[in-house]
Structures are given as C-alpha cells and as structure tokens.
Short mmCIF file of C-alpha atoms and ligand atoms in Angstrom, two decimals:
data_model
loop_
_atom_site.label_atom_id
_atom_site.label_comp_id
_atom_site.label_asym_id
_atom_site.label_seq_id
_atom_site.Cartn_x
_atom_site.Cartn_y
_atom_site.Cartn_z
CA MET A 14 -0.16 0.07 -0.06
CA ARG A 15 1.50 3.39 -1.11
CA THR A 16 1.12 5.91 1.49
CA GLN A 17 2.07 9.55 0.88
CA ASP A 18 4.07 9.93 4.18
CA ARG A 19 6.51 7.19 2.81
CA VAL A 20 7.13 9.07 -0.67
CA PRO A 21 10.27 10.81 -0.73
CA ALA A 22 10.45 14.48 -1.59
CA TYR A 23 9.71 15.60 -5.11
CA GLY A 24 7.60 12.39 -6.01
CA GLY A 25 4.02 11.23 -5.29
CA GLY A 26 2.31 11.37 -8.52
CA TRP A 27 0.32 14.39 -7.61
CA LEU A 28 -0.58 15.60 -11.23
CA ASP A 29 -2.49 13.55 -13.77
CA ARG A 30 0.32 13.78 -16.46
CA ALA A 31 -2.36 13.28 -19.12
CA ALA A 32 0.17 12.04 -21.50
CA ALA A 33 -2.58 11.38 -24.24
CA ARG A 34 -3.38 15.01 -24.23
CA ARG A 35 0.19 16.00 -25.13
CA THR A 36 -0.25 15.42 -28.91
CA ASP A 37 -3.81 17.08 -29.05
CA ALA A 38 -2.52 20.43 -30.49
CA ASP A 39 -6.14 21.82 -30.34
CA TRP A 40 -6.89 20.96 -26.61
CA LEU A 41 -3.49 22.29 -25.74
CA ALA A 42 -4.21 25.59 -27.46
CA GLU A 43 -7.56 25.93 -25.63
CA ARG A 44 -6.08 25.17 -22.28
CA LEU A 45 -3.37 27.90 -22.85
CA THR A 46 -5.94 30.45 -23.25
CA ASP A 47 -8.26 29.08 -20.38
CA PRO A 48 -8.42 31.43 -17.56
CA ALA A 49 -8.48 28.66 -15.18
CA SER A 50 -5.29 26.95 -16.46
CA VAL A 51 -2.33 27.44 -13.98
CA VAL A 52 1.02 28.69 -15.09
CA LEU A 53 4.18 28.05 -13.00
CA PRO A 54 7.07 30.41 -13.91
CA LEU A 55 10.61 29.60 -13.53
CA TRP A 56 13.97 31.49 -14.03
CA ARG A 57 17.04 29.46 -14.85
CA ASP A 58 16.20 26.58 -12.49
CA ARG A 59 14.83 28.85 -9.83
CA CYS A 60 11.30 28.97 -8.65
CA LEU A 61 9.67 32.44 -8.69
CA ALA A 62 8.32 32.92 -5.29
CA ASP A 63 6.59 35.34 -3.13
CA GLY A 64 6.05 35.14 0.71
CA ASP A 65 3.72 32.15 0.40
CA GLY A 66 6.24 30.05 -1.86
CA PRO A 67 6.34 29.52 -5.63
CA VAL A 68 3.68 31.52 -7.50
CA ARG A 69 0.98 29.85 -9.32
CA LEU A 70 -0.50 32.30 -12.00
CA THR A 71 -3.72 32.33 -13.86
CA GLY A 72 -5.57 34.69 -16.11
CA GLU A 73 -4.07 37.80 -17.64
CA ARG A 74 -0.98 37.36 -15.53
CA ALA A 75 -0.57 33.85 -16.82
CA SER A 76 -1.19 34.92 -20.40
CA ALA A 77 1.62 37.81 -19.88
CA VAL A 78 4.22 35.31 -18.59
CA ARG A 79 3.70 32.94 -21.40
CA ALA A 80 4.11 35.72 -24.01
CA ALA A 81 7.49 36.51 -22.42
CA ALA A 82 8.49 32.80 -21.91
CA GLY A 83 11.08 31.02 -24.12
CA GLU A 84 9.39 27.59 -23.62
CA THR A 85 6.05 26.61 -22.17
CA VAL A 86 5.50 22.98 -21.35
CA PHE A 87 2.25 21.10 -20.32
CA LEU A 88 2.83 19.40 -16.95
CA GLY A 89 -0.60 17.88 -16.44
CA LEU A 90 -3.88 18.23 -14.75
CA ASP A 91 -4.65 19.26 -11.43
CA GLY A 92 -8.27 18.38 -11.11
CA ASP A 93 -9.87 19.95 -14.15
CA ALA A 94 -7.00 22.64 -14.42
CA ALA A 95 -4.31 22.40 -16.81
CA VAL A 96 -0.97 23.00 -15.34
CA PHE A 97 2.00 24.62 -17.37
CA ALA A 98 5.44 25.68 -16.69
CA ALA A 99 7.00 28.77 -18.42
CA ASP A 100 10.79 29.53 -18.76
CA LEU A 101 11.63 33.17 -18.27
CA SER A 102 15.17 32.21 -18.40
CA ALA A 103 15.87 34.62 -21.42
CA LEU A 104 15.05 37.55 -19.03
CA GLY A 105 17.20 39.10 -16.60
CA GLU A 106 16.28 38.14 -12.89
CA ARG A 107 14.46 41.30 -11.86
CA ALA A 108 12.37 41.22 -14.98
CA ALA A 109 11.54 37.56 -14.50
CA VAL A 110 10.50 38.35 -11.08
CA GLU A 111 8.32 41.28 -11.95
CA ALA A 112 6.75 39.49 -14.76
CA ALA A 113 5.65 36.78 -12.60
CA ALA A 114 4.54 39.13 -9.77
CA ALA A 115 6.87 37.49 -7.41
CA THR A 116 9.31 38.80 -5.06
CA ARG A 117 12.33 36.77 -5.55
CA ALA A 118 13.96 33.78 -7.45
CA VAL A 119 14.86 31.01 -5.13
CA ASP A 120 16.23 27.50 -5.46
CA LEU A 121 13.71 24.85 -4.81
CA ARG A 122 16.10 22.75 -2.61
CA ALA A 123 16.33 25.85 -0.44
CA LEU A 124 12.69 25.65 0.29
CA ALA A 125 12.86 21.90 1.44
CA GLY A 126 10.79 21.02 4.20
CA ARG A 127 8.77 24.21 3.88
CA LEU A 128 6.66 23.40 0.81
CA ASP A 129 3.64 21.05 0.53
CA PRO A 130 4.68 17.76 -0.87
CA ALA A 131 2.46 18.27 -4.05
CA GLY A 132 3.96 21.77 -4.62
CA ALA A 133 7.49 20.70 -4.28
CA ALA A 134 6.98 17.71 -6.59
CA VAL A 135 5.50 19.90 -9.26
CA GLN A 136 8.16 22.46 -9.08
CA ALA A 137 10.74 19.83 -9.35
CA TYR A 138 9.07 18.26 -12.39
CA ALA A 139 8.95 21.81 -14.04
CA ARG A 140 12.40 22.47 -13.32
CA GLY A 141 13.60 19.24 -14.67
CA LEU A 142 11.72 19.46 -17.84
CA LEU A 143 12.60 23.11 -18.57
CA SER A 144 16.26 22.66 -17.85
CA TRP A 145 16.21 19.76 -20.39
CA HIS A 146 14.84 21.94 -23.15
CA ARG A 147 17.57 24.60 -22.32
CA GLN A 148 20.33 21.84 -22.77
CA GLN A 149 18.83 20.14 -25.61
CA ARG A 150 18.36 22.98 -28.07
CA TYR A 151 20.18 21.32 -31.03
CA CYS A 152 20.20 17.74 -32.33
CA GLY A 153 23.36 15.84 -31.06
CA ALA A 154 23.71 13.86 -34.41
CA CYS A 155 23.58 16.46 -37.15
CA GLY A 156 23.63 19.77 -35.16
CA ALA A 157 20.50 21.36 -36.43
CA ALA A 158 17.99 23.21 -34.18
CA ALA A 159 15.59 20.89 -32.40
CA VAL A 160 11.99 22.00 -32.11
CA ALA A 161 9.86 21.31 -28.94
CA GLY A 162 6.46 19.46 -29.43
CA GLY A 163 4.20 17.03 -27.55
CA GLY A 164 3.44 19.52 -24.98
CA GLY A 165 7.13 19.85 -24.24
CA HIS A 166 7.88 16.37 -23.75
CA VAL A 167 9.92 15.66 -26.94
CA ARG A 168 12.06 17.74 -29.17
CA THR A 169 12.36 16.96 -33.02
CA CYS A 170 15.35 17.76 -34.96
CA ALA A 171 14.47 20.06 -37.95
CA GLY A 172 17.52 19.03 -40.04
CA ALA A 173 16.90 17.97 -43.43
CA GLY A 174 17.05 14.06 -43.73
CA CYS A 175 17.38 13.80 -39.93
CA GLY A 176 14.27 14.25 -37.89
CA ARG A 177 15.51 12.74 -34.79
CA LEU A 178 13.34 12.40 -31.79
CA LEU A 179 14.98 13.73 -28.59
CA PHE A 180 13.41 12.88 -25.27
CA PRO A 181 14.17 14.31 -21.80
CA ARG A 182 17.11 12.39 -20.31
CA ILE A 183 17.04 10.86 -16.88
CA GLU A 184 20.25 9.82 -15.29
CA PRO A 185 19.88 7.06 -12.70
CA ALA A 186 22.19 6.42 -9.47
CA VAL A 187 22.07 3.89 -7.03
CA ILE A 188 22.14 4.62 -3.17
CA VAL A 189 22.85 1.90 -0.80
CA LEU A 190 22.76 1.43 2.87
CA VAL A 191 25.20 -1.36 3.52
CA GLU A 192 24.67 -3.39 6.73
CA ALA A 193 27.42 -5.39 8.68
CA PRO A 194 27.50 -8.89 8.29
CA GLY A 195 27.00 -9.75 11.92
CA PRO A 196 26.02 -8.27 15.23
CA PRO A 197 25.99 -5.93 16.86
CA GLY A 198 23.86 -4.04 13.93
CA ARG A 199 25.79 -1.51 12.20
CA CYS A 200 25.65 0.53 8.88
CA LEU A 201 28.27 1.63 6.63
CA LEU A 202 28.74 5.45 6.16
CA ALA A 203 31.19 7.44 4.43
CA ARG A 204 32.70 10.79 4.13
CA HIS A 205 32.76 11.89 0.50
CA ALA A 206 35.25 14.11 -1.06
CA GLY A 207 34.49 17.79 -0.55
CA ALA A 208 32.22 16.94 2.45
CA ALA A 209 32.68 18.67 5.77
CA GLU A 210 34.74 17.11 8.42
CA GLY A 211 32.59 14.56 10.36
CA ALA A 212 29.84 14.61 7.70
CA TYR A 213 28.85 11.01 6.69
CA SER A 214 26.36 9.76 4.39
CA THR A 215 25.37 6.45 2.56
CA LEU A 216 27.22 5.38 -0.57
CA ALA A 217 25.99 6.29 -3.89
CA GLY A 218 26.99 6.46 -7.51
CA PHE A 219 25.79 6.72 -11.14
CA VAL A 220 24.41 3.60 -13.17
CA GLU A 221 26.87 3.06 -16.18
CA VAL A 222 25.84 2.14 -19.56
CA GLY A 223 25.26 -1.45 -20.00
CA GLU A 224 24.70 -1.96 -16.23
CA SER A 225 21.65 -3.07 -14.53
CA LEU A 226 20.80 -1.27 -11.23
CA GLU A 227 22.10 -4.18 -9.12
CA ASP A 228 25.26 -4.44 -11.16
CA ALA A 229 25.88 -0.70 -10.35
CA VAL A 230 25.43 -1.48 -6.65
CA HIS A 231 28.05 -4.05 -6.74
CA ARG A 232 30.46 -2.23 -8.54
CA GLU A 233 30.15 1.12 -6.68
CA LEU A 234 30.63 -0.54 -3.47
CA ALA A 235 33.57 -2.44 -4.62
CA GLU A 236 35.19 0.39 -6.42
CA GLU A 237 34.78 3.06 -3.69
CA ALA A 238 34.82 1.21 -0.36
CA GLY A 239 36.34 -2.29 -1.30
CA VAL A 240 33.17 -3.92 -0.08
CA THR A 241 31.38 -6.93 -1.42
CA VAL A 242 27.75 -7.44 -0.73
CA THR A 243 24.78 -9.74 -0.76
CA ASP A 244 21.18 -9.69 -0.15
CA VAL A 245 20.61 -6.38 -2.25
CA THR A 246 16.90 -5.32 -1.73
CA TYR A 247 15.03 -2.40 -3.48
CA GLN A 248 13.80 0.29 -1.06
CA GLY A 249 12.39 2.86 -3.32
CA SER A 250 13.24 5.50 -5.49
CA GLN A 251 13.33 9.40 -5.72
CA ALA A 252 12.97 11.83 -8.70
CA TRP A 253 15.90 14.01 -8.22
CA PRO A 254 15.69 16.62 -11.27
CA PHE A 255 18.64 18.72 -10.11
CA PRO A 256 18.97 18.52 -13.22
CA ALA A 257 18.12 14.95 -14.34
CA GLY A 258 18.72 12.41 -11.39
CA LEU A 259 16.65 9.36 -10.52
CA MET A 260 18.04 8.10 -7.18
CA VAL A 261 17.16 4.29 -6.57
CA ALA A 262 17.62 3.08 -3.08
CA PHE A 263 18.78 -0.42 -1.79
CA ARG A 264 19.94 -2.09 1.35
CA ALA A 265 22.61 -4.54 1.15
CA VAL A 266 24.42 -6.78 3.52
CA ALA A 267 28.40 -6.89 3.54
CA THR A 268 30.20 -10.09 3.30
CA SER A 269 33.08 -8.76 5.42
CA GLU A 270 33.72 -5.80 7.82
CA HIS A 271 36.79 -4.91 5.87
CA VAL A 272 36.58 -1.56 4.19
CA ARG A 273 39.14 0.02 1.97
CA VAL A 274 38.23 3.46 0.50
CA ASP A 275 39.52 4.79 -2.76
CA GLY A 276 40.71 7.98 -1.24
CA VAL A 277 39.38 9.95 -4.46
CA GLU A 278 35.52 9.82 -4.06
CA LEU A 279 35.38 8.56 -0.49
CA LEU A 280 37.83 9.81 1.98
CA GLU A 281 36.69 7.70 5.09
CA ALA A 282 34.22 5.00 5.70
CA ARG A 283 33.10 3.20 8.77
CA TRP A 284 30.61 1.34 10.66
CA PHE A 285 28.07 3.03 12.82
CA THR A 286 25.75 1.60 15.37
CA ARG A 287 22.21 2.79 16.02
CA ALA A 288 23.39 4.24 19.31
CA GLU A 289 26.17 6.22 17.71
CA LEU A 290 23.78 7.48 15.03
CA ARG A 291 21.24 8.58 17.76
CA GLU A 292 24.26 10.28 19.56
CA ARG A 293 25.03 12.23 16.42
CA ILE A 294 21.50 13.27 15.97
CA ALA A 295 21.27 14.51 19.71
CA SER A 296 24.43 16.49 19.00
CA GLY A 297 22.61 18.35 16.30
CA ARG A 298 23.98 16.34 13.30
CA SER A 299 21.23 15.55 10.64
CA LEU A 300 20.97 12.41 8.81
CA GLY A 301 21.52 13.64 5.35
CA ARG A 302 19.48 16.15 3.70
CA VAL A 303 15.85 16.42 4.73
CA ASP A 304 14.73 16.25 1.27
CA SER A 305 16.83 13.18 0.16
CA ILE A 306 16.03 9.41 0.06
CA ASP A 307 19.23 9.04 2.09
CA HIS A 308 17.43 10.56 5.01
CA LEU A 309 14.60 8.02 4.67
CA LEU A 310 17.01 4.95 4.17
CA LEU A 311 18.86 6.03 7.42
CA GLY A 312 15.77 6.75 9.28
CA ASP A 313 14.21 3.37 8.55
CA TRP A 314 17.31 1.63 9.58
CA LEU A 315 17.63 3.60 12.73
CA SER A 316 14.04 2.76 13.72
CA GLY A 317 14.90 -0.86 12.99
CA ASP A 318 11.96 -0.93 10.58
CA ALA A 319 11.71 -3.68 8.15
CA PRO A 320 12.49 -2.41 4.65
CA ALA A 321 9.58 -0.16 3.57
CA ARG A 322 9.09 -1.91 0.12
CA PRO A 323 10.91 -5.24 0.25
CA SER A 324 11.10 -6.91 -3.20
CA ALA A 325 13.52 -9.04 -5.08
CA VAL A 326 16.68 -10.27 -3.68
CA TRP A 327 19.78 -10.37 -6.02
ZN1 ZN B 409 19.40 16.08 -36.37
#
C-alpha cells in the first residue's frame, strides 16, 4: 500500500500527467487560453516565489508570462485545471521576478521541508523539464535546431533528412545502505570528497551504460569502499531532477567488515551502530538532507523497521 508519508520529496504522482493530451494541439491551445489554467513561471532553474512560496499564475498574468517565456510546457492536470510551466530564463532576474508578480527567484531545494509535498513535486518536475529544453536546443547527431513538441515532452530535429526525436534524459544513480555481516547491527557510512569534517552519508554512484541497477550497486561498493555485498533489496526511488537524476535506493549486507576506501570519491568509511547515530542526532547532526532518500534510508534503519518496500533479492 502506497502511503504519501512514505513518498520521498519531489515524488508522489500528484498531477495527472495526461500524456494522451500532449499530442492534441487543439486541446493544448484551448487550455493555454483558459483562464482557469495554471502557469508556473521559472527562471534558470529557480522558482519564482513570493512570501507564500512559488507563485501559481492564472488569467491575464499567466498569459503575460507565457508571452514572455522562451518555452512553455504542459505538466498535466490538477483536477480539471491544466498546469503549465513557463521558462523566463531569457529575461534578466529582476524582469523575470516582476513578470511573474513574484518577489524573488529561489532554489527549490532551499525551500526543502517548507513546501507542501505536491507543490514541491510539481516544481521539481517543471524545473527538470525546462532545464532539459535549455540543454537540448540542438540535435546531437546533425547539429540542426531541435523543435519542442508533444506539449514539451519531446524535441524533434529540424535538420533535413534527420528528424531525430529527442526525449528528456534521466540519469539513474544507486544509493545503498550497507549493513554489517554480523552483530551488533551497524551500517556503513562514508565521508565523500568535499564533504565537511564529520559529515557522513550512505554510498551512492551513477549507473553506467550496460549495467543493471544491481550491477551498479555491486560495482560502486567494490570500487569506492572495497566492499562486496549480498542480499541487495530495493527500498524505493526518488525523482531528483537537479538537473536529471533518479535515485534508486537499496539495502545490502556486506560479506566482510573490511573496508578500503578509494581515497578519491570517498575519504573515509566506517561502521556506525544505531546508538552512535542517535548520539550524532542528539548533538545536532542531521541524517543527510531532509529532502533526500538518504534521510529515509537511514531513518528506516535507525528505527529498526523492516524495509519499506521489500522486493526481489539479488
Ligand atoms: Zn538531427
């Protein structure tokens, strides 16, 4: 049973994405002029917000923003209302803020924990999709311009004889909570290159071409920490469109307590008991970013809960 309090930030399927409508040009054109339709303005990966959070525009203000926007994409339906995102990145910051009747441009992650889950998820979706449009203006095969279509969910190369379809890219990464092979119960946390002294988190890495998710788990742990694991179990996933990530979370059990960090991506890795983690929390250290699936992985383990969504074992 899927419960919203178990859904990591930026997910949840709050909007009906209404994918079948994306190719209905007449319907989209009508929605764009419908005064009930909602437009979310963004500026260079930032929300445009006022004192209440990211602004949602309707009516004449929405029309004015669309006219000034470089790209407007259809996100889906919120009840009967169509929801669009409009990219004001071509404007200067002040002009974008004024056009949106906002008071500031702010990074979505800076608002973590202060937005309602649905609002945060839709903003993340908008940010990721608009970011992709700005990065995919040209065809990578022939270099011709690529034109947005399908409500903003595809770009088509306009080059003669090419016509390649370009879809938003998603970059999957695995994130793993590794448990010790025997008692007492411990988990492996590491200090990553660039992290502050004493800042530990679970191990993670990008999936490479030609790898399954579980292949990536085994390779990353071996490469970065010299750890081999068994009992790899899926825990959940998190959209992380900053700009294009998808975090796929696992638990695994080490076959040995021996750890050997690579000294490049990981500076240090060590085993923590639940008591040690509780002491760290009591001393004011958080368990990862509050909006990250890392936080949920550690929270579940700390509470001794069974995995939230146990599934196949590899
Ligand atoms: Zn092309």
